[in-house]
């Protein structure tokens, strides 16, 4: 049995066993560049939970919204959001993720996200944004407060920050131990082991008000949190 966390450690473990990880450049960008092709092919682990999340996100969006998605990966969610809002800018640290995201885009330019390679805390053109999304990202960044401060700063008053990220401090001890082993072996990227309560405190410290916290499917380790910048 493997843990039902949103990040699929099995794929990364298997892929890294076939390459020389000791010699590889282990920066976060290099890690994600190397894993992007496999990540792009990976099916969504729980389609029902993903669709529920998407429905909740869509219900929060208005046709006039400018949306930023940070850590967008290969852009699947950004492409789904783009047709219902004014525009979507989707960024990712990994050039390879962005290359794949762009290669999958097409059709109506007005309904296509703009994909940019950028670090999560970077200032992005097109601000202020009404909505900033971060899915399966915050546990991976170097410094959560810096990323949240940047999101707060780039957001219009009254705007929303929408996050779903794994909170491994709420996981059983054996699962945390396994993740630490995978990190030490450089099979997994560096992960911040935080709890839902800590993540909530980070958001409040940055100036956000928590609007809702909920879970989708059976997963109780990745809270979906909607936080609002006061108007
Ligand atoms: C687990 S994937 C999630 C991708 C997408 N959000 C999703 O839900 O499928 C994490 C993504 O975050 C990106 N990432 C990791 N650290 C980052 C950082 N500091 N700034 C921006 N993107 C980052 C990785 O390149 C990768 O595409």
Coordinates of C-alpha atoms and ligand atoms in Angstrom, one line a residue:
X1 CA 0.0 0.0 0.0
X2 CA 1.2 3.5 -0.8
X3 CA -0.1 6.7 0.8
X4 CA -2.9 8.5 -0.8
X5 CA -1.2 11.8 -0.9
X6 CA -1.6 14.1 -3.9
X7 CA 2.0 13.8 -4.9
X8 CA 2.8 10.4 -6.4
X9 CA 6.1 9.3 -4.8
X10 CA 6.0 6.0 -6.7
X11 CA 6.5 7.6 -10.1
X12 CA 9.4 9.7 -8.9
X13 CA 11.0 6.8 -7.1
X14 CA 10.7 4.6 -10.2
X15 CA 12.0 7.2 -12.6
X16 CA 15.0 8.2 -10.4
X17 CA 16.1 4.6 -10.0
X18 CA 16.9 4.6 -13.7
X19 CA 19.1 7.8 -13.7
X20 CA 22.2 8.7 -11.8
X21 CA 20.7 11.0 -9.1
X22 CA 24.1 11.5 -7.4
X23 CA 25.4 13.2 -10.5
X24 CA 22.2 15.0 -11.4
X25 CA 21.7 18.7 -10.7
X26 CA 19.4 18.6 -7.7
X27 CA 18.0 22.1 -7.8
X28 CA 14.2 22.3 -7.7
X29 CA 14.1 23.5 -11.3
X30 CA 16.4 20.6 -12.5
X31 CA 14.3 18.1 -10.5
X32 CA 11.0 19.3 -12.1
X33 CA 12.6 19.7 -15.6
X34 CA 13.7 16.1 -15.4
X35 CA 10.3 14.8 -14.2
X36 CA 8.1 16.9 -16.4
X37 CA 7.7 14.4 -19.3
X38 CA 6.6 11.7 -16.8
X39 CA 4.4 14.1 -14.9
X40 CA 2.7 15.2 -18.1
X41 CA 1.7 11.6 -18.8
X42 CA 0.6 10.8 -15.3
X43 CA -3.2 10.3 -15.1
X44 CA -5.1 12.3 -12.4
X45 CA -5.0 10.1 -9.3
X46 CA -8.6 10.7 -8.2
X47 CA -10.7 12.1 -11.1
X48 CA -13.9 12.6 -9.0
X49 CA -12.0 14.6 -6.4
X50 CA -10.3 16.7 -9.1
X51 CA -13.6 17.5 -10.8
X52 CA -15.1 18.5 -7.4
X53 CA -12.2 20.8 -6.8
X54 CA -12.6 22.3 -10.3
X55 CA -16.3 22.9 -9.7
X56 CA -15.5 24.7 -6.5
X57 CA -12.9 26.8 -8.2
X58 CA -15.2 27.6 -11.1
X59 CA -17.9 28.7 -8.7
X60 CA -15.6 31.4 -7.3
X61 CA -14.6 32.8 -10.7
X62 CA -16.2 35.7 -12.6
X63 CA -15.9 36.5 -16.3
X64 CA -14.0 39.7 -15.5
X65 CA -11.4 38.0 -13.3
X66 CA -7.7 38.2 -14.1
X67 CA -6.3 34.9 -12.7
X68 CA -2.7 33.9 -11.9
X69 CA -1.9 30.2 -11.3
X70 CA 1.5 29.6 -9.7
X71 CA 3.3 26.3 -10.0
X72 CA 0.9 25.4 -12.9
X73 CA 2.8 22.3 -14.0
X74 CA 1.8 21.3 -17.5
X75 CA -1.2 23.7 -17.4
X76 CA -4.2 21.4 -17.3
X77 CA -6.2 23.3 -14.7
X78 CA -5.2 26.7 -16.2
X79 CA -6.6 25.6 -19.6
X80 CA -9.9 24.6 -18.0
X81 CA -10.2 27.9 -16.2
X82 CA -9.2 30.2 -19.1
X83 CA -12.5 30.1 -21.0
X84 CA -14.6 31.4 -18.1
X85 CA -12.5 34.4 -17.0
X86 CA -11.0 37.5 -18.6
X87 CA -7.5 36.0 -18.7
X88 CA -5.2 33.4 -17.1
X89 CA -1.5 33.8 -16.5
X90 CA 0.1 30.5 -15.5
X91 CA 3.6 30.2 -14.2
X92 CA 6.0 27.5 -13.2
X93 CA 9.6 27.3 -12.1
X94 CA 10.3 24.5 -14.6
X95 CA 11.0 25.5 -18.2
X96 CA 10.2 22.0 -19.3
X97 CA 6.7 22.1 -17.6
X98 CA 6.1 25.4 -19.4
X99 CA 7.3 24.0 -22.7
X100 CA 4.8 21.1 -22.4
X101 CA 2.0 23.4 -21.2
X102 CA 2.5 25.7 -24.3
X103 CA 2.7 22.7 -26.6
X104 CA -0.7 21.5 -25.3
X105 CA -2.4 24.9 -25.9
X106 CA -4.1 25.9 -29.1
X107 CA -7.4 27.1 -30.5
X108 CA -8.9 30.4 -29.4
X109 CA -6.1 32.7 -28.2
X110 CA -8.6 34.6 -26.0
X111 CA -9.3 31.3 -24.1
X112 CA -5.7 30.2 -23.9
X113 CA -3.6 30.9 -20.7
X114 CA -0.3 32.8 -21.0
X115 CA 2.4 30.4 -19.8
X116 CA 5.5 31.9 -18.3
X117 CA 8.5 30.4 -16.6
X118 CA 8.7 32.1 -13.1
X119 CA 9.4 31.3 -9.5
X120 CA 6.3 31.3 -7.3
X121 CA 7.3 34.5 -5.4
X122 CA 8.1 36.5 -8.6
X123 CA 6.2 39.6 -9.6
X124 CA 4.1 38.8 -12.7
X125 CA 2.9 41.2 -15.4
X126 CA -0.9 41.7 -15.5
X127 CA -1.4 42.3 -11.8
X128 CA -3.4 43.1 -9.8
X129 CA -5.1 39.7 -10.0
X130 CA -8.6 39.0 -8.7
X131 CA -7.7 35.3 -8.1
X132 CA -4.4 33.5 -7.5
X133 CA -4.3 29.7 -7.4
X134 CA -1.6 27.4 -6.1
X135 CA -2.4 23.7 -6.4
X136 CA 0.1 21.1 -5.0
X137 CA 2.7 23.8 -4.7
X138 CA 3.1 25.5 -1.3
X139 CA 4.7 22.4 0.3
X140 CA 7.4 22.6 -2.4
X141 CA 8.6 26.2 -2.3
X142 CA 11.7 27.4 -0.4
X143 CA 9.8 29.8 1.8
X144 CA 6.0 29.9 2.2
X145 CA 5.8 33.4 3.8
X146 CA 7.7 34.9 0.9
X147 CA 5.3 33.3 -1.6
X148 CA 2.2 34.3 0.3
X149 CA 3.5 37.9 0.7
X150 CA 4.1 38.1 -3.1
X151 CA 0.5 36.7 -3.7
X152 CA -1.0 39.2 -1.3
X153 CA 0.9 42.1 -2.9
X154 CA -0.1 41.1 -6.5
X155 CA -3.8 40.7 -5.6
X156 CA -6.6 43.1 -5.8
X157 CA -8.3 44.0 -2.5
X158 CA -11.2 41.6 -2.2
X159 CA -9.4 39.0 -4.3
X160 CA -9.0 35.3 -3.4
X161 CA -6.0 33.0 -2.9
X162 CA -7.0 29.4 -3.6
X163 CA -4.7 26.6 -2.4
X164 CA -4.7 22.9 -2.2
X165 CA -1.5 21.4 -0.9
X166 CA -0.4 18.4 1.0
X167 CA 0.1 18.9 4.8
X168 CA 2.4 16.1 5.8
X169 CA 2.6 17.0 9.4
X170 CA -1.0 15.8 9.7
X171 CA 0.0 12.4 8.2
X172 CA 0.9 9.3 10.2
X173 CA 4.4 9.1 11.5
X174 CA 5.4 6.3 9.1
X175 CA 4.4 8.3 6.1
X176 CA 6.5 11.3 7.2
X177 CA 9.4 9.0 7.8
X178 CA 9.0 7.6 4.3
X179 CA 9.0 11.0 2.8
X180 CA 12.1 12.0 4.7
X181 CA 13.9 8.9 3.4
X182 CA 12.9 9.7 -0.2
X183 CA 14.1 13.3 0.3
X184 CA 17.4 12.2 1.8
X185 CA 17.9 9.8 -1.1
X186 CA 17.0 12.7 -3.5
X187 CA 14.3 10.6 -5.0
X188 CA 11.7 13.2 -4.0
X189 CA 12.1 17.0 -4.2
X190 CA 12.5 19.0 -1.0
X191 CA 9.2 19.1 0.8
X192 CA 8.1 21.4 3.7
X193 CA 6.4 19.2 6.2
X194 CA 3.7 21.4 7.6
X195 CA 0.3 21.0 9.2
X196 CA -3.0 22.5 8.0
X197 CA -3.0 24.7 11.2
X198 CA 0.5 26.0 10.3
X199 CA -0.6 26.7 6.7
X200 CA -3.6 28.6 8.0
X201 CA -1.4 30.7 10.3
X202 CA 0.9 31.5 7.4
X203 CA -2.1 32.7 5.4
X204 CA -3.4 34.9 8.2
X205 CA 0.0 36.3 8.9
X206 CA 0.3 37.4 5.3
X207 CA -3.0 39.3 5.7
X208 CA -5.6 36.9 4.3
X209 CA -8.9 36.0 5.9
X210 CA -9.8 32.3 5.6
X211 CA -13.1 31.9 3.8
X212 CA -13.4 28.1 3.6
X213 CA -11.4 25.0 4.2
X214 CA -12.6 21.6 2.9
X215 CA -11.4 18.3 1.4
X216 CA -12.3 16.4 -1.7
X217 CA -12.6 12.6 -2.0
X218 CA -11.0 10.5 0.7
X219 CA -7.8 12.5 1.0
X220 CA -7.6 14.3 4.3
X221 CA -4.0 15.5 3.9
X222 CA -4.5 18.1 1.2
X223 CA -6.9 20.8 2.4
X224 CA -8.5 23.1 -0.1
X225 CA -8.3 26.5 1.4
X226 CA -9.9 29.7 0.0
X227 CA -8.4 32.9 1.6
X228 CA -9.5 36.4 0.9
X229 CA -7.6 39.7 0.8
X230 CA -9.7 42.2 2.8
X231 CA -11.5 44.7 0.5
Ligands
LIG1 C1 3.3 18.6 -7.9 S1 3.4 19.7 -9.3 C2 1.8 20.4 -9.4 C3 1.5 21.0 -10.7 C4 0.1 21.5 -10.9 N1 -0.2 22.6 -10.0 C5 -0.9 20.4 -10.6 O1 -1.7 20.6 -9.6 O2 -0.9 19.4 -11.3 C6 4.4 21.0 -8.6 C7 4.8 22.0 -9.6 O3 5.3 23.1 -8.9 C8 6.4 23.6 -9.6 N2 7.3 24.3 -8.6 C9 8.1 23.7 -7.7 N3 8.7 24.6 -7.0 C10 8.3 25.8 -7.5 C11 8.6 27.2 -7.2 N4 9.4 27.5 -6.2 N5 8.0 28.2 -8.0 C12 7.2 27.8 -9.0 N6 6.9 26.6 -9.3 C13 7.4 25.6 -8.6 C14 7.1 22.3 -10.2 O4 7.9 22.7 -11.3 C15 5.8 21.6 -10.6 O5 5.4 21.9 -11.9

